[in-house]
CSV table of C-alpha atoms and ligand atoms in Angstrom, one decimal:
chain,number,residue,atom,x,y,z
W,148,MET,CA,98.2,84.1,94.4
W,149,ASP,CA,100.3,87.0,93.0
W,150,ILE,CA,98.6,90.2,92.9
W,151,PRO,CA,100.4,93.4,91.2
W,152,PHE,CA,99.4,96.9,93.4
W,153,ILE,CA,98.7,98.4,89.6
W,154,ASP,CA,98.9,95.6,86.3
W,155,LEU,CA,100.5,97.5,83.3
W,156,ASP,CA,100.6,93.6,82.1
W,157,ALA,CA,97.2,93.1,82.1
W,158,GLN,CA,96.6,96.7,80.3
W,159,GLU,CA,99.1,95.8,77.6
W,160,LYS,CA,97.4,92.2,76.9
W,161,VAL,CA,94.2,94.5,75.8
W,162,ILE,CA,96.6,97.3,73.7
W,163,GLY,CA,100.1,95.6,73.3
W,164,LYS,CA,99.6,95.7,69.6
W,165,LYS,CA,98.6,98.9,69.1
W,166,LEU,CA,101.2,100.4,71.6
W,167,GLU,CA,104.0,98.5,69.7
W,168,GLY,CA,102.4,99.9,66.3
W,169,ALA,CA,102.1,103.5,67.5
W,170,VAL,CA,105.8,103.1,68.8
W,171,GLU,CA,107.2,101.7,65.5
W,172,THR,CA,105.9,104.7,63.4
W,173,VAL,CA,107.6,107.0,65.6
W,174,LEU,CA,110.9,105.1,65.2
W,175,GLN,CA,110.2,105.0,61.4
W,176,HIS,CA,109.7,109.1,61.3
W,177,LYS,CA,111.8,109.9,63.9
W,178,LYS,CA,110.4,113.1,64.7
W,179,PHE,CA,111.3,112.2,68.4
W,180,ILE,CA,110.9,116.0,69.5
W,181,ASN,CA,107.4,118.1,68.4
W,182,GLY,CA,106.4,114.8,66.2
W,183,PRO,CA,103.0,115.1,64.8
W,184,GLU,CA,101.7,112.8,67.7
W,185,VAL,CA,102.1,115.5,70.3
W,186,SER,CA,99.3,117.7,68.7
W,187,VAL,CA,97.2,114.8,67.7
W,188,PHE,CA,97.2,113.8,71.5
W,189,GLU,CA,96.6,117.5,72.7
W,190,GLU,CA,93.5,117.4,70.8
W,191,SER,CA,92.2,114.3,72.2
W,192,LEU,CA,93.0,115.4,75.7
W,193,ALA,CA,91.3,118.7,75.3
W,194,LYS,CA,88.5,116.9,73.6
W,195,PHE,CA,88.0,114.5,76.4
W,196,ALA,CA,88.2,117.3,79.0
W,197,ASN,CA,85.9,119.3,77.2
W,198,VAL,CA,88.4,122.2,77.4
W,199,ASN,CA,90.0,124.6,74.5
W,200,ASN,CA,93.5,124.0,75.4
W,201,ALA,CA,95.7,121.3,76.2
W,202,ILE,CA,99.4,122.2,76.5
W,203,THR,CA,101.6,119.2,77.3
W,204,CYS,CA,105.0,118.9,79.1
W,205,GLY,CA,107.7,117.3,80.6
W,206,SER,CA,106.0,115.9,83.7
W,207,GLY,CA,103.3,116.5,86.2
W,208,THR,CA,105.6,118.8,88.1
W,209,ASP,CA,106.3,121.0,85.1
W,210,ALA,CA,102.4,120.8,84.7
W,211,LEU,CA,102.3,122.8,88.1
W,212,LEU,CA,105.2,124.7,87.8
W,213,LEU,CA,104.5,126.4,84.2
W,214,PRO,CA,101.3,127.6,85.0
W,215,LEU,CA,102.8,129.4,88.4
W,216,MET,CA,105.7,131.1,86.1
W,217,ALA,CA,103.0,132.0,83.6
W,218,ILE,CA,101.2,133.9,86.8
W,219,GLY,CA,104.2,135.6,87.6
W,220,VAL,CA,104.4,133.8,90.9
W,221,GLY,CA,107.5,135.1,93.1
W,222,GLU,CA,108.9,136.1,96.8
W,223,GLY,CA,106.4,137.3,99.1
W,224,ASP,CA,103.7,135.4,97.2
W,225,ALA,CA,101.7,132.6,99.5
W,226,VAL,CA,100.5,129.8,97.4
W,227,PHE,CA,97.8,127.7,99.4
W,228,VAL,CA,98.2,123.8,99.4
W,229,PRO,CA,97.2,121.1,101.3
W,230,SER,CA,99.8,119.2,103.5
W,231,PHE,CA,98.5,115.8,102.9
W,232,THR,CA,99.7,115.4,99.0
W,233,PHE,CA,102.9,114.4,96.8
W,234,VAL,CA,105.7,116.7,97.7
W,235,ALA,CA,105.3,118.4,93.7
W,236,THR,CA,102.4,120.2,94.7
W,237,ALA,CA,104.7,122.4,97.4
W,238,GLU,CA,108.0,121.9,95.8
W,239,VAL,CA,107.1,124.1,92.8
W,240,VAL,CA,105.9,126.9,94.4
W,241,SER,CA,109.3,127.0,96.5
W,242,LEU,CA,111.2,126.9,93.6
W,243,LEU,CA,109.9,130.1,92.4
W,244,LYS,CA,110.8,131.8,95.9
W,245,ALA,CA,107.2,132.0,96.6
W,246,THR,CA,105.8,130.6,100.1
W,247,PRO,CA,103.7,127.5,100.1
W,248,PHE,CA,101.1,128.0,103.0
W,249,PHE,CA,100.3,124.6,104.1
W,250,VAL,CA,96.3,124.2,104.7
W,251,ASP,CA,94.8,121.4,106.6
W,252,VAL,CA,92.5,118.7,104.6
W,253,ASP,CA,88.8,117.2,105.0
W,254,MET,CA,88.7,114.0,107.0
W,255,LYS,CA,86.0,112.7,104.5
W,256,THR,CA,87.8,113.4,101.5
W,257,PHE,CA,91.1,113.9,102.2
W,258,ASN,CA,91.4,117.1,100.2
W,259,ILE,CA,91.9,120.9,100.9
W,260,ASP,CA,89.2,122.1,103.4
W,261,PRO,CA,87.5,125.3,102.2
W,262,GLU,CA,86.7,126.5,105.3
W,263,ILE,CA,90.2,126.2,106.5
W,264,LEU,CA,91.4,127.6,103.4
W,265,ARG,CA,89.7,131.0,103.7
W,266,ASN,CA,91.0,131.3,107.3
W,267,ALA,CA,94.4,130.6,106.2
W,268,ILE,CA,94.3,133.1,103.3
W,269,ILE,CA,93.2,135.9,106.1
W,270,ALA,CA,96.0,134.5,107.9
W,271,SER,CA,98.6,135.2,105.4
W,272,LYS,CA,97.6,138.5,105.1
W,273,LYS,CA,98.3,139.2,108.4
W,274,MET,CA,101.9,137.9,108.2
W,275,GLY,CA,102.6,139.9,105.2
W,276,LEU,CA,102.3,137.7,102.5
W,277,LYS,CA,100.5,138.4,99.5
W,278,PRO,CA,97.8,135.4,98.8
W,279,LYS,CA,98.2,134.7,95.0
W,280,VAL,CA,97.1,131.2,94.2
W,281,ILE,CA,95.3,128.4,95.5
W,282,ILE,CA,96.3,124.6,94.4
W,283,PRO,CA,93.7,122.0,95.5
W,284,VAL,CA,94.7,118.6,94.9
W,285,ASP,CA,92.4,115.7,93.8
W,286,LEU,CA,93.6,113.3,96.1
W,287,PHE,CA,93.4,109.5,95.0
W,288,GLY,CA,91.1,110.8,92.0
W,289,GLN,CA,88.4,112.3,93.9
W,290,PRO,CA,87.9,116.1,92.6
W,291,ALA,CA,88.5,118.7,95.6
W,292,CYS,CA,85.4,120.8,96.5
W,293,TYR,CA,85.6,123.4,93.2
W,294,ASP,CA,82.4,125.3,93.9
W,295,GLN,CA,83.8,126.8,97.1
W,296,ILE,CA,87.1,127.0,96.3
W,297,ASN,CA,86.1,129.0,93.0
W,298,GLU,CA,84.2,131.3,95.0
W,299,ILE,CA,86.8,131.8,97.4
W,300,ALA,CA,89.4,132.6,95.0
W,301,GLU,CA,87.0,135.0,93.6
W,302,GLU,CA,86.3,136.8,96.8
W,303,PHE,CA,90.0,137.1,97.4
W,304,SER,CA,91.0,137.7,94.0
W,305,LEU,CA,93.2,134.5,93.5
W,306,ASN,CA,94.1,132.1,90.9
W,307,VAL,CA,93.2,128.3,91.3
W,308,ILE,CA,95.5,125.5,89.5
W,309,SER,CA,93.9,122.2,90.0
W,310,ASP,CA,96.6,119.4,90.7
W,311,ALA,CA,94.5,116.8,88.9
W,312,ALA,CA,97.7,114.6,88.6
W,313,GLN,CA,95.8,111.8,90.4
W,314,SER,CA,92.2,112.6,88.7
W,315,PHE,CA,92.1,113.0,84.9
W,316,GLY,CA,89.0,110.9,83.8
W,317,ALA,CA,87.1,112.1,87.3
W,318,LYS,CA,83.9,114.3,87.0
W,319,GLN,CA,82.0,116.7,89.3
W,320,GLY,CA,78.8,117.5,88.5
W,321,GLY,CA,78.5,115.7,85.5
W,322,LYS,CA,81.4,118.1,84.1
W,323,PRO,CA,85.1,116.3,83.3
W,324,VAL,CA,88.3,117.3,85.2
W,325,GLY,CA,90.2,119.9,83.2
W,326,GLY,CA,87.4,122.2,83.4
W,327,LEU,CA,86.7,122.5,86.9
W,328,ALA,CA,89.1,125.3,87.7
W,329,HIS,CA,90.9,128.0,85.4
W,330,ILE,CA,93.8,126.0,84.9
W,331,THR,CA,94.4,122.1,85.4
W,332,SER,CA,97.5,120.1,85.7
W,333,THR,CA,97.8,116.5,85.3
W,334,SER,CA,100.7,113.8,85.1
W,335,PHE,CA,100.9,110.8,82.9
W,336,PHE,CA,103.6,108.8,85.5
W,337,PRO,CA,103.1,105.7,84.3
W,338,SER,CA,101.0,104.4,87.7
W,339,LYS,CA,98.5,107.1,87.0
W,340,PRO,CA,95.1,106.4,85.7
W,341,LEU,CA,96.2,108.0,82.6
W,342,GLY,CA,100.1,106.9,82.5
W,343,CYS,CA,102.7,106.9,79.7
W,344,TYR,CA,106.2,105.0,79.7
W,345,GLY,CA,108.0,107.6,81.1
W,346,ASP,CA,107.4,111.1,82.3
W,347,GLY,CA,104.8,113.5,81.2
W,348,GLY,CA,102.2,116.0,81.9
W,349,ALA,CA,99.8,118.3,80.8
W,350,ILE,CA,98.1,121.6,81.4
W,351,LEU,CA,94.4,122.3,80.4
W,352,THR,CA,92.6,125.7,80.5
W,353,ASP,CA,89.9,127.7,78.4
W,354,ASP,CA,92.3,130.6,78.5
W,355,LYS,CA,93.6,131.3,75.3
W,356,PRO,CA,96.3,134.1,76.2
W,357,LEU,CA,97.5,131.9,79.1
W,358,ALA,CA,97.7,128.8,76.9
W,359,GLU,CA,99.9,130.8,74.4
W,360,ASN,CA,102.2,131.9,77.2
W,361,LEU,CA,102.4,128.1,78.4
W,362,MET,CA,103.5,127.2,74.8
W,363,SER,CA,105.9,129.5,74.8
W,364,LEU,CA,107.3,128.8,78.5
W,365,ARG,CA,107.6,125.3,77.9
W,366,ALA,CA,110.2,125.9,74.8
W,367,HIS,CA,112.5,127.9,76.6
W,368,GLY,CA,110.5,131.3,76.5
W,369,SER,CA,110.3,131.0,72.6
W,370,GLY,CA,108.5,134.1,70.5
W,371,LYS,CA,108.1,134.0,66.8
W,372,ASN,CA,110.5,131.2,66.3
W,373,LYS,CA,112.8,128.9,68.6
W,374,TYR,CA,115.7,131.4,68.0
W,375,ASP,CA,113.4,134.2,69.4
W,376,ASN,CA,113.5,134.5,73.2
W,377,VAL,CA,110.9,136.7,74.7
W,378,ARG,CA,110.7,135.4,78.2
W,379,ILE,CA,112.7,133.0,80.8
W,380,GLY,CA,111.3,129.7,80.1
W,381,LEU,CA,112.0,125.8,80.4
W,382,ASN,CA,112.7,122.7,77.9
W,383,SER,CA,109.7,120.8,79.3
W,384,ARG,CA,108.1,119.0,76.3
W,385,LEU,CA,106.1,115.6,75.7
W,386,ASP,CA,108.5,112.9,73.9
W,387,THR,CA,106.6,112.2,70.7
W,388,ILE,CA,107.0,108.6,71.7
W,389,GLN,CA,104.7,109.2,74.8
W,390,ALA,CA,102.5,111.0,73.1
W,391,ALA,CA,102.0,108.2,70.7
W,392,ILE,CA,101.4,105.9,73.7
W,393,LEU,CA,99.0,108.2,75.3
W,394,ILE,CA,97.0,108.4,72.1
W,395,GLU,CA,96.4,104.7,72.2
W,396,LYS,CA,95.8,105.0,76.2
W,397,ILE,CA,93.1,107.5,76.1
W,398,ASN,CA,91.1,105.8,73.8
W,399,ILE,CA,90.4,103.1,76.4
W,400,LEU,CA,90.7,105.5,79.5
W,401,LYS,CA,86.8,106.3,79.8
W,402,ASN,CA,86.2,102.3,80.1
W,403,GLU,CA,89.1,101.8,82.5
W,404,ILE,CA,87.4,104.5,84.8
W,405,GLU,CA,84.5,102.5,84.7
W,406,LYS,CA,86.0,99.3,85.6
W,407,ARG,CA,88.1,101.0,88.5
W,408,ASN,CA,84.5,102.5,89.6
W,409,LEU,CA,83.4,98.9,89.8
W,410,VAL,CA,86.4,97.5,91.7
W,411,ALA,CA,85.8,100.6,94.3
W,412,LYS,CA,82.1,99.9,94.8
W,413,LYS,CA,83.1,96.0,95.3
W,414,TYR,CA,85.7,96.9,98.0
W,415,SER,CA,83.3,99.3,99.8
W,416,GLU,CA,80.3,97.0,100.1
W,417,GLU,CA,82.3,94.0,100.9
W,418,ILE,CA,85.0,95.2,103.1
W,419,ASP,CA,84.5,95.0,107.0
W,420,LYS,CA,82.7,97.7,108.6
W,421,LYS,CA,85.3,98.1,111.4
W,422,ILE,CA,87.4,99.6,108.4
W,423,GLN,CA,87.0,103.2,107.2
W,424,LYS,CA,86.2,103.2,103.6
W,425,PRO,CA,86.9,106.5,100.9
W,426,ILE,CA,83.7,108.7,101.0
W,427,ILE,CA,83.0,110.0,97.9
W,428,ASN,CA,80.9,113.6,97.8
W,429,ASN,CA,77.8,113.6,96.3
W,430,GLY,CA,78.1,114.6,92.4
W,431,ASN,CA,81.9,113.2,92.7
W,432,TYR,CA,82.7,110.5,89.9
W,433,SER,CA,86.3,109.7,91.0
W,434,ALA,CA,89.1,108.3,89.0
W,435,TRP,CA,90.2,106.2,91.7
W,436,ALA,CA,93.9,106.6,91.4
W,437,GLN,CA,94.0,105.0,94.6
W,438,TYR,CA,91.4,103.2,97.1
W,439,THR,CA,92.5,104.2,100.3
W,440,ILE,CA,91.3,102.9,103.9
W,441,ILE,CA,91.5,103.9,107.4
W,442,TYR,CA,92.6,101.8,109.6
W,443,GLU,CA,94.0,102.0,113.4
W,444,ASN,CA,96.3,99.0,112.9
W,445,ARG,CA,97.1,99.9,109.2
W,446,ASP,CA,100.9,98.6,110.0
W,447,GLN,CA,100.2,95.2,111.2
W,448,LEU,CA,97.2,94.8,108.6
W,449,SER,CA,99.6,95.6,105.7
W,450,GLU,CA,102.3,93.2,107.0
W,451,TYR,CA,99.4,90.4,107.4
W,452,LEU,CA,98.3,91.1,103.7
W,453,LYS,CA,102.1,91.2,102.5
W,454,ASP,CA,102.4,87.5,103.9
W,455,LYS,CA,99.5,86.7,101.8
W,456,GLY,CA,101.0,88.4,98.6
W,457,ILE,CA,98.8,91.2,98.6
W,458,PRO,CA,100.7,94.7,98.3
W,459,THR,CA,99.6,97.7,100.0
W,460,VAL,CA,101.2,101.3,100.0
W,461,ILE,CA,101.2,104.0,102.1
W,462,TYR,CA,100.2,107.2,100.3
W,463,TYR,CA,101.3,109.4,102.3
W,464,PRO,CA,103.5,108.3,105.4
W,465,LYS,CA,104.5,111.9,106.5
W,466,PRO,CA,102.9,114.9,105.6
W,467,LEU,CA,104.5,117.7,103.9
W,468,HIS,CA,104.3,120.4,106.6
W,469,LEU,CA,106.4,117.8,108.8
W,470,GLN,CA,109.1,117.2,105.9
W,471,SER,CA,112.5,118.9,106.8
W,472,ALA,CA,112.5,120.7,103.8
W,473,TYR,CA,109.2,122.3,104.5
W,474,THR,CA,108.9,122.8,108.2
W,475,VAL,CA,110.0,126.3,107.9
W,476,PHE,CA,106.9,127.3,105.7
W,477,PRO,CA,103.2,128.5,107.4
W,478,ARG,CA,100.6,126.6,107.9
W,479,TYR,CA,96.9,126.9,109.2
W,480,PRO,CA,95.8,125.9,111.5
W,481,LYS,CA,98.9,125.7,113.8
W,482,ASN,CA,98.4,121.8,114.3
W,483,LEU,CA,97.3,119.9,110.8
W,484,LYS,CA,95.8,117.3,113.0
W,485,VAL,CA,93.7,115.6,110.1
W,486,SER,CA,96.7,115.5,107.6
W,487,GLU,CA,99.1,113.9,110.5
W,488,PHE,CA,96.2,111.7,111.6
W,489,LEU,CA,95.6,110.4,107.8
W,490,SER,CA,99.4,109.9,107.2
W,491,SER,CA,99.6,107.5,110.6
W,492,LYS,CA,96.3,105.5,109.6
W,493,VAL,CA,95.9,105.3,105.9
W,494,LEU,CA,96.4,102.4,103.4
W,495,SER,CA,96.2,102.0,99.8
W,496,LEU,CA,95.0,98.9,98.5
W,497,PRO,CA,95.4,97.2,94.8
W,498,MET,CA,93.6,99.4,92.5
W,499,HIS,CA,93.5,99.2,88.7
W,500,PRO,CA,91.0,98.3,86.1
W,501,TYR,CA,91.9,94.5,85.3
W,502,LEU,CA,91.8,93.5,89.1
W,503,SER,CA,89.8,90.1,88.6
W,504,SER,CA,87.0,89.3,90.8
W,505,ALA,CA,88.9,86.3,92.0
W,506,GLN,CA,92.0,88.2,93.1
W,507,GLN,CA,89.8,91.0,94.5
W,508,ASN,CA,88.0,88.3,96.4
W,509,PHE,CA,91.0,87.2,98.0
W,510,ILE,CA,92.0,90.4,99.0
W,511,ILE,CA,88.7,91.4,100.7
W,512,SER,CA,88.6,88.1,102.5
W,513,SER,CA,92.0,88.4,103.9
W,514,ILE,CA,91.1,91.6,105.1
W,515,ASN,CA,88.0,90.5,106.7
W,516,LYS,CA,89.6,87.6,108.2
W,517,TYR,CA,92.1,89.6,109.9
W,518,THR,CA,89.8,92.0,111.4
W,519,LYS,CA,87.7,89.1,112.6
W,520,GLU,CA,90.4,87.6,114.4
W,521,LYS,CA,91.3,91.3,116.2
V,906,LIG,C1,99.5,115.2,93.7
V,906,LIG,C2,100.5,115.0,92.7
V,906,LIG,N1,101.1,116.0,92.4
V,906,LIG,C3,102.0,116.3,91.3
V,906,LIG,C4,102.7,115.0,91.1
V,906,LIG,C5,104.1,115.1,90.2
V,906,LIG,O1,103.5,114.7,89.1
V,906,LIG,P1,105.0,113.7,87.9
V,906,LIG,O2,105.7,112.8,88.8
V,906,LIG,O3,104.6,113.4,86.6
V,906,LIG,O4,106.3,115.0,87.9
V,906,LIG,C6,102.0,114.0,91.5
V,906,LIG,C7,103.0,112.4,90.9
V,906,LIG,O5,103.6,112.1,91.6
V,906,LIG,C8,101.1,114.0,92.2
V,906,LIG,O6,100.7,112.7,92.7
């Protein structure tokens, strides 16, 4: 059986014709930059997330960089990030000469641990840094603990930028991702729950003055017009063709997230108890960007599954505080034990809305056969 890790072909069977039509329209009108599809998609995005402003940009990485620029983060500022995440979360901080401050994650959710976060903020002050921003990551699609994080942010007067690159379409307490923090950044990288056919990203916020600042920053710091430059900015736009594709994809997102939840439920119910399955906190509805298990012999299990045509991926094999470009930055506590443990034990299984029962049964029975033999 040939099982893809994510299956964009299966999605194309559902909306392929609409996607072709949408791209063809852009090819005809030729407004490749800032075409009408961009603002149409921004409206759909804001409506989906139930927020007032959605500002699209060139990538999920820029969607983190732009709000940090808007806040004015720079040298001497500490920005608190989990270590168990994709590099972009910390990279944008260092690009602005601020200090990424690595915080350990919670063993159950893999997301930043609020109690450790509080101690990290106190520790950063003792080191002479100025705590400025928290960037929680909704890893693998599950929202971080925003109630606690927002409370800590208020106590220490910090900004919160939610890195929702993997969680667009998720909810917490019935509230969609996009409105859980002051600022939310997301990515439309092709493999994300809402992915385009290239790079793309967006920032969501109810803060109107911030939204206006971000719109200027993404367009070279423009003022009244393109040739009036009032701040130092970037060129970071979502291409019209990508917006046209995303208009079609967001229409089926709710249904696709429901399907991902069914796939996750089946995995969780039927995979052998010897394997630790994802834990979703009460009140969270995950977007299931990944279905990630913890298993002592994950490398052998991965090889075994590969021989059967079942792909798996390790997200992430090395936490950021151990990456050679990032070892110089501070962390709390001294040993980020949970991040290191997870990097050595996690394994992500095929996960997408179109995984058939037959495919999933084969994956589950193969895993269970392996654990039985062990
Ligand atoms: C947690 C996280 N943050 C940020 C990014 C960056 O997004 P992009 O690849 O669109 O720049 C990604 C995506 O790969 C991600 O998974």
